[in-house]
CSV table of C-alpha atoms in Angstrom, one decimal:
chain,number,residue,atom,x,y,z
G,1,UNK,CA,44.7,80.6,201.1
G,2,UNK,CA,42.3,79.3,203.6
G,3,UNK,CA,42.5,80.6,207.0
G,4,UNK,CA,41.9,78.5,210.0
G,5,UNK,CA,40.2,80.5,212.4
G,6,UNK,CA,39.8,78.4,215.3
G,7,UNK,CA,36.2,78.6,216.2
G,8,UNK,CA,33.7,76.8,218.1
G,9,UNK,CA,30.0,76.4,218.2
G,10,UNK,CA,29.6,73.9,221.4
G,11,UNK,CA,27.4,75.1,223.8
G,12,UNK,CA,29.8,74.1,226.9
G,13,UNK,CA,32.8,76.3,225.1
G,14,UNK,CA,30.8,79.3,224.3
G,15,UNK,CA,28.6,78.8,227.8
G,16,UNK,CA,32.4,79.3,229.4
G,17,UNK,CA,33.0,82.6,227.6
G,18,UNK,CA,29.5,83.8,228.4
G,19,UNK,CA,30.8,85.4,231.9
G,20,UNK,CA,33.9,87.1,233.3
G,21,UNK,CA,35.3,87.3,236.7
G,22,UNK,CA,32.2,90.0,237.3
G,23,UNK,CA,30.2,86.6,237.1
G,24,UNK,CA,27.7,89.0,234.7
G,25,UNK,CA,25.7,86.0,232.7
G,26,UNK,CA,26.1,87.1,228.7
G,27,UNK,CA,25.9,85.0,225.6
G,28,UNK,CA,28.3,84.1,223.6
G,29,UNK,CA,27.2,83.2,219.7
G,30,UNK,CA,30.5,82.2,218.8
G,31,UNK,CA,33.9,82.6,219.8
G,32,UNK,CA,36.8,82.7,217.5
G,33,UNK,CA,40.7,82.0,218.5
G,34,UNK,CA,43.2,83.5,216.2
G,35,UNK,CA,46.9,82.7,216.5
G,36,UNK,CA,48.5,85.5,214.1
G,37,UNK,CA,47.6,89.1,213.4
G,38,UNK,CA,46.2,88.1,209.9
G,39,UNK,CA,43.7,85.6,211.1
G,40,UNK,CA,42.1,88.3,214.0
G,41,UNK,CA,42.4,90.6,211.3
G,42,UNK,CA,40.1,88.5,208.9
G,43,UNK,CA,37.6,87.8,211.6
G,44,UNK,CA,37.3,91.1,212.5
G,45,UNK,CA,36.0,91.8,208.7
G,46,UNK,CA,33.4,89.2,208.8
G,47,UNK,CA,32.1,89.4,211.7
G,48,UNK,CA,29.4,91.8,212.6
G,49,UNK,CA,29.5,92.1,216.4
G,50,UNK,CA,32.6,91.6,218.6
G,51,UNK,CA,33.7,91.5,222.0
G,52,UNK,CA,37.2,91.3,222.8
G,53,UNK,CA,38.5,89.5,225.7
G,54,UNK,CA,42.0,88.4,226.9
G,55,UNK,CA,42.8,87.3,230.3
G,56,UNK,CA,38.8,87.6,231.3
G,57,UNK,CA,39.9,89.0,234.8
G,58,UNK,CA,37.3,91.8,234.2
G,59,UNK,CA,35.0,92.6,237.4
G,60,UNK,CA,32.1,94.9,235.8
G,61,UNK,CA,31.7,92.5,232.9
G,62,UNK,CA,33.7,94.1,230.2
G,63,UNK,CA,34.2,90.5,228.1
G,64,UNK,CA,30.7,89.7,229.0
G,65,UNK,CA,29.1,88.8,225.4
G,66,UNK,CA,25.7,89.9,224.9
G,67,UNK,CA,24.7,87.9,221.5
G,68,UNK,CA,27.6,88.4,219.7
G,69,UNK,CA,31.0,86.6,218.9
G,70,UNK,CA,34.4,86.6,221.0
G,71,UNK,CA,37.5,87.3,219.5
G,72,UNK,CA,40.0,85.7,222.4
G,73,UNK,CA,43.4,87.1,222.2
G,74,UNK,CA,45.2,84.8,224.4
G,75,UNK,CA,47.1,83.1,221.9
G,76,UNK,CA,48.6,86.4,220.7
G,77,UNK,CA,51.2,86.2,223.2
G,78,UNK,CA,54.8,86.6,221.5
G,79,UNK,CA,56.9,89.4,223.2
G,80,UNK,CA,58.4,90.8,220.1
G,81,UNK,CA,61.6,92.4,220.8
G,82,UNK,CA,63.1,93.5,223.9
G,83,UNK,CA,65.5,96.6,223.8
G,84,UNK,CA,67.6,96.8,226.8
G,85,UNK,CA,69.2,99.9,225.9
G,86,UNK,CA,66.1,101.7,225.1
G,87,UNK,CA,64.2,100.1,227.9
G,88,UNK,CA,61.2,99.6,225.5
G,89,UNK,CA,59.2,95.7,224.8
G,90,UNK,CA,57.4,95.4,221.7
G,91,UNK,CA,54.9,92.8,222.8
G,92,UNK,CA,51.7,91.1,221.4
G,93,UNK,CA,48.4,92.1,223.3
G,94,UNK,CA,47.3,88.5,224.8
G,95,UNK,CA,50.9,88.1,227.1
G,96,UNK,CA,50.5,87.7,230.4
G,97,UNK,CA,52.1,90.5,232.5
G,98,UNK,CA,54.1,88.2,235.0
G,99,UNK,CA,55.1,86.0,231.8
G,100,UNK,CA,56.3,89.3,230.3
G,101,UNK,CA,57.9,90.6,233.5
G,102,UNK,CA,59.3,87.2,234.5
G,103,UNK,CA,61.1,87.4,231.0
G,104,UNK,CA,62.5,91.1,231.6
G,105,UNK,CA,63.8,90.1,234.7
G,106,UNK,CA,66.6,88.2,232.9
G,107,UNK,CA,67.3,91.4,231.7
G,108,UNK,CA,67.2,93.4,235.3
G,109,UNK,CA,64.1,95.3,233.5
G,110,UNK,CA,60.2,95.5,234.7
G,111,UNK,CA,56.7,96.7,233.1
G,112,UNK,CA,56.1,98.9,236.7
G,113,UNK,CA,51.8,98.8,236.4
G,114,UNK,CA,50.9,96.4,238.8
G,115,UNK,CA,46.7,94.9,239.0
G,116,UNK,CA,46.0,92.4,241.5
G,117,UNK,CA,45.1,90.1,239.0
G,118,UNK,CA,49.1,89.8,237.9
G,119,UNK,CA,49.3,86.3,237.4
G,120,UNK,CA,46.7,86.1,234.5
G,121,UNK,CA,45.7,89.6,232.8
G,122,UNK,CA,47.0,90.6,229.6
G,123,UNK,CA,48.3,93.6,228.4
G,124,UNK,CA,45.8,94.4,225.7
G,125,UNK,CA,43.3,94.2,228.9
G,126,UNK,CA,44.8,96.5,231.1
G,127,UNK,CA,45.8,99.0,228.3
G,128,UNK,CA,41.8,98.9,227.6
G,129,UNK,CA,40.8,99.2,231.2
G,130,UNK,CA,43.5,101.9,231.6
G,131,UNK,CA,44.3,99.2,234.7
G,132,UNK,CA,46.3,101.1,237.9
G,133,UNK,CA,47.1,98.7,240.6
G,134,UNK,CA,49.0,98.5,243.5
G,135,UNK,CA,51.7,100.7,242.7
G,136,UNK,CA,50.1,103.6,241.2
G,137,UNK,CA,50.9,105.5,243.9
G,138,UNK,CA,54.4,105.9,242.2
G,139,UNK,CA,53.9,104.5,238.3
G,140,UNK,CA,50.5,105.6,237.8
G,141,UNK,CA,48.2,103.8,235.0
G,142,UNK,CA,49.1,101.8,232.2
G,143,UNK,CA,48.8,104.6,229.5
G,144,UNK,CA,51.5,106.4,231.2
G,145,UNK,CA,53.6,103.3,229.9
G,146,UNK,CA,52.5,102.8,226.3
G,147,UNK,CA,54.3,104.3,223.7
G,148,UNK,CA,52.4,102.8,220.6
G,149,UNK,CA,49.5,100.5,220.5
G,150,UNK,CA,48.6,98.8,217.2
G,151,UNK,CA,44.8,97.8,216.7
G,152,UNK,CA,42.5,96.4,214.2
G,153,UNK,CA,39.6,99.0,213.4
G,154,UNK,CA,36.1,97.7,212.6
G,155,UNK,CA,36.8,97.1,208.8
G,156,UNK,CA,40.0,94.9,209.5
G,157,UNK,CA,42.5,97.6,209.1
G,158,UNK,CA,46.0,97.0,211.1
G,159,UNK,CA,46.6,101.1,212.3
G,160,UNK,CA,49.4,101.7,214.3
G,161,UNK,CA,48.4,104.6,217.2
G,162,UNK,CA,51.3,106.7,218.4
G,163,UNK,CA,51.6,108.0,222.1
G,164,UNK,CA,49.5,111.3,221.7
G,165,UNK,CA,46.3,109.1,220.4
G,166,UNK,CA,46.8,106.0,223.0
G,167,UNK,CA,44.4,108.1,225.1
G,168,UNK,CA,41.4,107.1,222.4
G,169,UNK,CA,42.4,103.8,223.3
G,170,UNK,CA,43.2,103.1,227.0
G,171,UNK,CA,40.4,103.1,229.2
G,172,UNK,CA,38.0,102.5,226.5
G,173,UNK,CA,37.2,99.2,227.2
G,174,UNK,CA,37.9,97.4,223.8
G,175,UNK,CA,34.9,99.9,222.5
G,176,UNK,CA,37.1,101.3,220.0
G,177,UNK,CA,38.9,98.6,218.2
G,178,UNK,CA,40.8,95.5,218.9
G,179,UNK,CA,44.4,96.1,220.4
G,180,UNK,CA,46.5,93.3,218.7
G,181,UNK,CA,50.4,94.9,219.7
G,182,UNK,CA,52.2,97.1,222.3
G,183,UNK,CA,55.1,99.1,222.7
G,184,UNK,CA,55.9,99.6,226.9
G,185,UNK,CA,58.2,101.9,228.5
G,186,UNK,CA,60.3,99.7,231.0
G,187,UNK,CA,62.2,101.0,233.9
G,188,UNK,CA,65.3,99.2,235.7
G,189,UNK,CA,63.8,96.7,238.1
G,190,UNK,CA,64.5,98.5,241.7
G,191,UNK,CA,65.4,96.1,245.1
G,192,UNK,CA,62.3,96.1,246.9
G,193,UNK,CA,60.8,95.3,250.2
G,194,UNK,CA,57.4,95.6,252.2
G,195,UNK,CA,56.4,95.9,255.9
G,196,UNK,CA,52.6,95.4,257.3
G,197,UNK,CA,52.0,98.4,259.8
G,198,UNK,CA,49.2,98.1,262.5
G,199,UNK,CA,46.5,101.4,262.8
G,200,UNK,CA,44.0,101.5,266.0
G,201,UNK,CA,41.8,103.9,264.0
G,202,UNK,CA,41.0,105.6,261.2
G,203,UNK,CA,42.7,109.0,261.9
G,204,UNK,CA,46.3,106.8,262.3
G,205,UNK,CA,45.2,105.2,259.3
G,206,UNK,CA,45.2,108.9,257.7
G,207,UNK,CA,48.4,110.0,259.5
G,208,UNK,CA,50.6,107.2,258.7
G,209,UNK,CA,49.5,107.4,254.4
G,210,UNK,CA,50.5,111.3,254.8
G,211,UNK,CA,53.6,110.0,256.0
G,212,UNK,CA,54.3,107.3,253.6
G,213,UNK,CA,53.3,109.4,250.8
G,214,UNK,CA,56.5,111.8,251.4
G,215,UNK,CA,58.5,109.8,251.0
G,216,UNK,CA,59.6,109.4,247.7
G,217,UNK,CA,61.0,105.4,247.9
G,218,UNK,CA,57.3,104.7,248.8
G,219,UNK,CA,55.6,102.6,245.7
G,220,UNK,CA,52.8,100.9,247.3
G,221,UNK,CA,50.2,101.6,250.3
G,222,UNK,CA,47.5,99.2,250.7
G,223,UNK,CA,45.0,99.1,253.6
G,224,UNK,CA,42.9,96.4,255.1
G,225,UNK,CA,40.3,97.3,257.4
G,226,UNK,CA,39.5,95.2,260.5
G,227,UNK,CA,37.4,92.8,258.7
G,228,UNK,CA,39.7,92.2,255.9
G,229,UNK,CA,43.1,92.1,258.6
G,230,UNK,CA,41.3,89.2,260.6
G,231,UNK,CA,40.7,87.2,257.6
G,232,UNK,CA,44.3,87.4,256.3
G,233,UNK,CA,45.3,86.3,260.0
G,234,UNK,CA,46.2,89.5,261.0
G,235,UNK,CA,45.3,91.5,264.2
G,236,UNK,CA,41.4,92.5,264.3
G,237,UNK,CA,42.8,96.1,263.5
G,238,UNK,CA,43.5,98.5,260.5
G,239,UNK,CA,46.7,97.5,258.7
G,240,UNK,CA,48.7,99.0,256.0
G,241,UNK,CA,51.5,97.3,253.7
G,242,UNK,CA,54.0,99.3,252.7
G,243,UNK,CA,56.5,98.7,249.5
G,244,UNK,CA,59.4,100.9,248.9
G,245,UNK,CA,62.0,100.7,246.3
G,246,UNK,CA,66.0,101.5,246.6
G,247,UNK,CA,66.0,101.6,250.4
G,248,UNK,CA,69.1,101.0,252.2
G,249,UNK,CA,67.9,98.7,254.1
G,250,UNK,CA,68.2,94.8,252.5
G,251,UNK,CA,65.0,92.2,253.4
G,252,UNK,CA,65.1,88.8,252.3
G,253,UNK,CA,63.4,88.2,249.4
G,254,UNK,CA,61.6,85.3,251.4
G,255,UNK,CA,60.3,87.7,253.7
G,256,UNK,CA,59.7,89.9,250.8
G,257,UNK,CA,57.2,87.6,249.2
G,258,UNK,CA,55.7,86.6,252.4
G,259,UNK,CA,54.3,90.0,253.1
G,260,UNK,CA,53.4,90.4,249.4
G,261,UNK,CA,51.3,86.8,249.8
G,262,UNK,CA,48.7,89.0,252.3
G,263,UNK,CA,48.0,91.4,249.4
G,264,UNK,CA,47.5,88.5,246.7
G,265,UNK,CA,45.4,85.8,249.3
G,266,UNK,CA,43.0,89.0,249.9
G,267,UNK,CA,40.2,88.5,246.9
G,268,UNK,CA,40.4,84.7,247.6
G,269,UNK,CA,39.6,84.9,250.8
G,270,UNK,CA,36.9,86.7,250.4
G,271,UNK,CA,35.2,85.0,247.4
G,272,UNK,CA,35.4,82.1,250.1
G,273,UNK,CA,33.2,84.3,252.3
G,274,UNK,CA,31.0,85.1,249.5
G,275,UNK,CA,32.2,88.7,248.5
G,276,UNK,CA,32.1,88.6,245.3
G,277,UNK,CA,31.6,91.8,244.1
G,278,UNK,CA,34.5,94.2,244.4
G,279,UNK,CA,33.9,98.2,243.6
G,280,UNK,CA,36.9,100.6,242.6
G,281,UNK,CA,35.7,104.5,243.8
G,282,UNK,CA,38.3,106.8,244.1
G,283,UNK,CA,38.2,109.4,246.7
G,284,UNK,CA,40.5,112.0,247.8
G,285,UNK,CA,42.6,111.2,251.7
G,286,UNK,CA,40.9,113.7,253.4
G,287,UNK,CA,37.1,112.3,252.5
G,288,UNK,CA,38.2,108.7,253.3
G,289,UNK,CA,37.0,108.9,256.9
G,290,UNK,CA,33.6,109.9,256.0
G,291,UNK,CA,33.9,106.7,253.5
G,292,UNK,CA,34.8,104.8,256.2
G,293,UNK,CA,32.5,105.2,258.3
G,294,UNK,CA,29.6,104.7,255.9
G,295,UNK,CA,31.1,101.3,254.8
G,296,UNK,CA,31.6,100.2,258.5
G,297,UNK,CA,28.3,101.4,260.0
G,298,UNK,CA,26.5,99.0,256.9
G,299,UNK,CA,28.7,95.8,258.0
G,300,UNK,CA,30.4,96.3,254.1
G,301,UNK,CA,34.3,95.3,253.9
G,302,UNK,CA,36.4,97.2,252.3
G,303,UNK,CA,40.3,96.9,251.4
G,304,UNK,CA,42.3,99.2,248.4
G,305,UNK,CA,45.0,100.8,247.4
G,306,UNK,CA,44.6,104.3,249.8
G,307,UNK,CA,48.2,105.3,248.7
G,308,UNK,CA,46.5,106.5,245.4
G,309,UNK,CA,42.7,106.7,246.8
G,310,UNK,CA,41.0,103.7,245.7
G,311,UNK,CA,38.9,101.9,247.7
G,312,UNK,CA,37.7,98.7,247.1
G,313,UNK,CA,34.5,98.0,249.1
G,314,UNK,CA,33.2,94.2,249.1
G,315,UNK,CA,29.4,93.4,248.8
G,316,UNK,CA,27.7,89.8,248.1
G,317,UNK,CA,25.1,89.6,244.9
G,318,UNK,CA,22.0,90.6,245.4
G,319,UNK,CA,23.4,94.2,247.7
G,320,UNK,CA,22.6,96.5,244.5
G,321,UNK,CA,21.2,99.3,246.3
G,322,UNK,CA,23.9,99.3,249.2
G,323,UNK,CA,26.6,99.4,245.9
G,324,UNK,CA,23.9,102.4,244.8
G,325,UNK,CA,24.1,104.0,248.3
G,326,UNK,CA,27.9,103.6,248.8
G,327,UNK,CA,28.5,105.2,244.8
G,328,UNK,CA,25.8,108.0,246.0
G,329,UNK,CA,28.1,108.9,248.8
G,330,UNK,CA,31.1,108.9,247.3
G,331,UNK,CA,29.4,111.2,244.5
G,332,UNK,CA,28.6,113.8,246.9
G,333,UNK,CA,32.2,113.4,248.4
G,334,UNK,CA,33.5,114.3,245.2
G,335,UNK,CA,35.1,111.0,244.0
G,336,UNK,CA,34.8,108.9,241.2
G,337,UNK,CA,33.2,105.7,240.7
G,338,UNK,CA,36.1,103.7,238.9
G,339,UNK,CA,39.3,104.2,240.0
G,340,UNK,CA,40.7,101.1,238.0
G,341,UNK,CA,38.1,98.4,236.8
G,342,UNK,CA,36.1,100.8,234.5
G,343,UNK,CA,32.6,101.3,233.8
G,344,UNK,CA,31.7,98.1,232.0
G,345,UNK,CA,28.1,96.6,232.3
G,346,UNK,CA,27.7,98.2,235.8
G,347,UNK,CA,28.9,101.8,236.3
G,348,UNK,CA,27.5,103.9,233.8
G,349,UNK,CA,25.0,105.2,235.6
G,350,UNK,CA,27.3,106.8,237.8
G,351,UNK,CA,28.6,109.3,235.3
G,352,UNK,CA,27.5,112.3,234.9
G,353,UNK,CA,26.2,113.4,231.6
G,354,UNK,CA,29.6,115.4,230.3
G,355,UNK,CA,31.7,112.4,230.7
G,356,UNK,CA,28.5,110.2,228.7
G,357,UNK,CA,28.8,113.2,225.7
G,358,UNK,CA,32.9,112.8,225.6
G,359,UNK,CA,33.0,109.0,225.7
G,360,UNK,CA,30.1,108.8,222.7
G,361,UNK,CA,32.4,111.2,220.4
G,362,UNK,CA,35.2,109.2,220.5
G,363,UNK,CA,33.2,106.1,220.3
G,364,UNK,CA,30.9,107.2,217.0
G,365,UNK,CA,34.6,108.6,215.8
G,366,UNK,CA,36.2,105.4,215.7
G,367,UNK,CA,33.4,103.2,215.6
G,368,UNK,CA,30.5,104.6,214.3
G,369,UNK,CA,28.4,101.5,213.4
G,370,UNK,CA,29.6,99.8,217.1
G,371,UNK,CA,30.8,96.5,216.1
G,372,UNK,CA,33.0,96.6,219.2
G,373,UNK,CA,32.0,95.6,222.9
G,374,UNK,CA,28.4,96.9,222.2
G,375,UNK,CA,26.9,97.7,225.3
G,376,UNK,CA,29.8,98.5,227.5
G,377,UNK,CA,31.2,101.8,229.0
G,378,UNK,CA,28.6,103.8,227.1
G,379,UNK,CA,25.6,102.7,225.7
G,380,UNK,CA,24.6,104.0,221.9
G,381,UNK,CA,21.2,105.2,220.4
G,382,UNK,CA,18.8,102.3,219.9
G,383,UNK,CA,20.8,100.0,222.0
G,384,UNK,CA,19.7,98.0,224.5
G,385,UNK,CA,21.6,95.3,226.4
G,386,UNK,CA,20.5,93.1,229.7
G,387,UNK,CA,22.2,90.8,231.5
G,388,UNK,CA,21.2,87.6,230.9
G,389,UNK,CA,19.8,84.8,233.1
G,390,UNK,CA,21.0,81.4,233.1
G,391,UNK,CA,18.3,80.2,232.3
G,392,UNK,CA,17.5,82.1,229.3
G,393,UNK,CA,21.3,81.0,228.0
G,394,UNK,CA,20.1,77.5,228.1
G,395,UNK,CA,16.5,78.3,226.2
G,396,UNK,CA,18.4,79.8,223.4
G,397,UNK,CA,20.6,76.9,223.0
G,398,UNK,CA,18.1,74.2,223.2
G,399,UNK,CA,16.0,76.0,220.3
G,400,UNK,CA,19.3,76.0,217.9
């Protein structure tokens, strides 16, 4: 039986796929849509280089192509089965979580992991970023949630992974085969609500996440700094919003979803003021002052999740070295430079050469001839990948 694999050769379709929200120019051969398991599964075995993508809301360039095809999973977007009882979805990778949580809300149920980019990443994405979010403060990261992943390895095999082996999986960045299916642990969708708390200066700022943090119906503390708070209309101060779950205390779900608009208008507004790149380090409380004032002192905005120590420090293209400078401090403060987008196209660099040795085992392991996102997370011997200018993209189509 023929398959029909949905592909396209025009230049403006693959010129589309050729970036990611990173805005990292790539080039995309080909790209392939497949709407079952058997048809991804038959591309997969004839094709020789692959990136995966799904929602594209990447910002270090992780579905950036760099001469090779795309496999798009967005149109692997069933949810499977929903067990109420068990509190367990058996979902397809490409689903959108607020499609799938908007669905288990009929049932009272939630998938808790919560990236900004809600509205429009898939699952299979954030189970290969390992994504965290706003409410890993309480939840944690994705993997904490996935019981099984199925995938297709790089000679078209469907292999189901259990929990113990999801590890090889999340956070690898699509680098170790193609996630196709999903079982998530759910929990019992708790009554919520959020207030925005005002801080004159970075020591309150410190106090008042201590305080949060004990208490145990606190699932979400995000800061804006001055910068940031003015832009969202706020006072030119510090401010903090605050979730907590099962309080006594009932707020309209109006006024719910007004407060949570401020956290979801902030990367807007900012892209409007031209901060388009957004870095992830994660840093301990009590080196966030430090941080800080290193970010303040170079004019750089900066906004995150501090409830579970990421930071997420804003920089226009072309501010390299201060991104250098900023991932050099927060080195020597003994952070990390990805606390939830990954490593990517960007951030390798920054690792030191341990975590480079562990990440190539698992990759030659399970991928040894690297058909999958080549050139991201960890680069292999005799592999060399640049980002491409526009220009060049339009060369090499013009000389097909």
């Amino acid at each position: 039986m023929k398959i029909n694999l949905k592909t396209s050769q025009e230049e403006q379709r693959r010129m589309s796929y050729s970036t990611d929200a990173s805005q990292i120019s790539g080039l995309a051969l080909n790209v392939v849509i497949p709407e079952t398991i058997d048809e991804t599964r038959n591309a997969v075995r004839i094709t020789e280089s692959i990136v995966p993508r799904g929602g594209g809301t990447g910002l270090v360039g992780g579905a950036v192509p760099t001469k090779n095809t795309i496999i798009d999973i967005s149109k692997l977007n069933k949810i499977l089965d929903i067990d109420i009882n068990k509190k367990i979805a058996y979902v397809e990778a490409g689903i959108i979580l607020d499609i799938l949580n908007n669905e288990l809300e009929k049932h009272g149920l939630e998938f808790p992991v919560q990236p900004s980019s809600h509205s429009v990443c898939t699952i299979g994405g954030m189970i290969a970023t390992n994504a965290a979010g706003s409410r890993a403060i309480k939840y944690g990261k994705t993997d904490s949630w996935v019981q099984e992943v199925e995938m297709i390895n790089p000679i078209g095999e469907l292999i189901k992974i259990p929990k113990p082996d999801v590890k090889d999986f999340a956070g690898m960045e699509g680098t170790t085969g193609l996630i196709v299916k999903a079982r998530l642990k759910l929990i019992k969708k708790p009554a919520r609500k959020a207030a925005l708390y005002e801080a004159k200066s970075k020591e309150e700022v410190v106090e008042a996440v201590r305080k949060f943090k004990s208490n145990s119906k606190t699932s979400m503390i995000e800061l804006y700094d001055s910068f940031v708070s003015k832009i969202l209309g706020l006072e030119e101060n510090y401010h903090l919003l605050v979730e907590f779950e099962d309080s006594e205390e009932i707020q309209e779900e109006k006024d719910y979803k007004e407060i949570m608009n401020v956290r979801d208008s902030v990367y807007p507004y900012l892209a409007e003021k031209g901060y388009m790149i957004i870095e992830d380090p994660k840093i301990f409380l009590d080196k966030f002052i430090p941080l800080a004032e290193f970010l303040e002192i170079n004019s750089i905005p900066y906004y995150g999740h501090i409830g579970s120590g990421i930071i997420h420090p804003c920089f226009k293209p072309k501010q390299e070295k201060l991104i250098d400078a900023v991932m050099e401090l927060v080195r020597k403060l003994h952070g990390q430079a990805t606390g939830e987008h990954g490593i990517g196209m960007r951030k390798e660099k920054f690792l030191d050469e341990t975590e480079k040795k562990l990440l190539r085992r698992v990759k030659e392991r399970l991928d040894k001839n690297n058909k999958f996102n080549p050139g991201k997370l960890i680069t292999m011997k005799k592999e060399k990948v640049e980002e491409l200018k526009e220009e060049q993209i339009h060369e090499v189509f013009s000389n097909e």
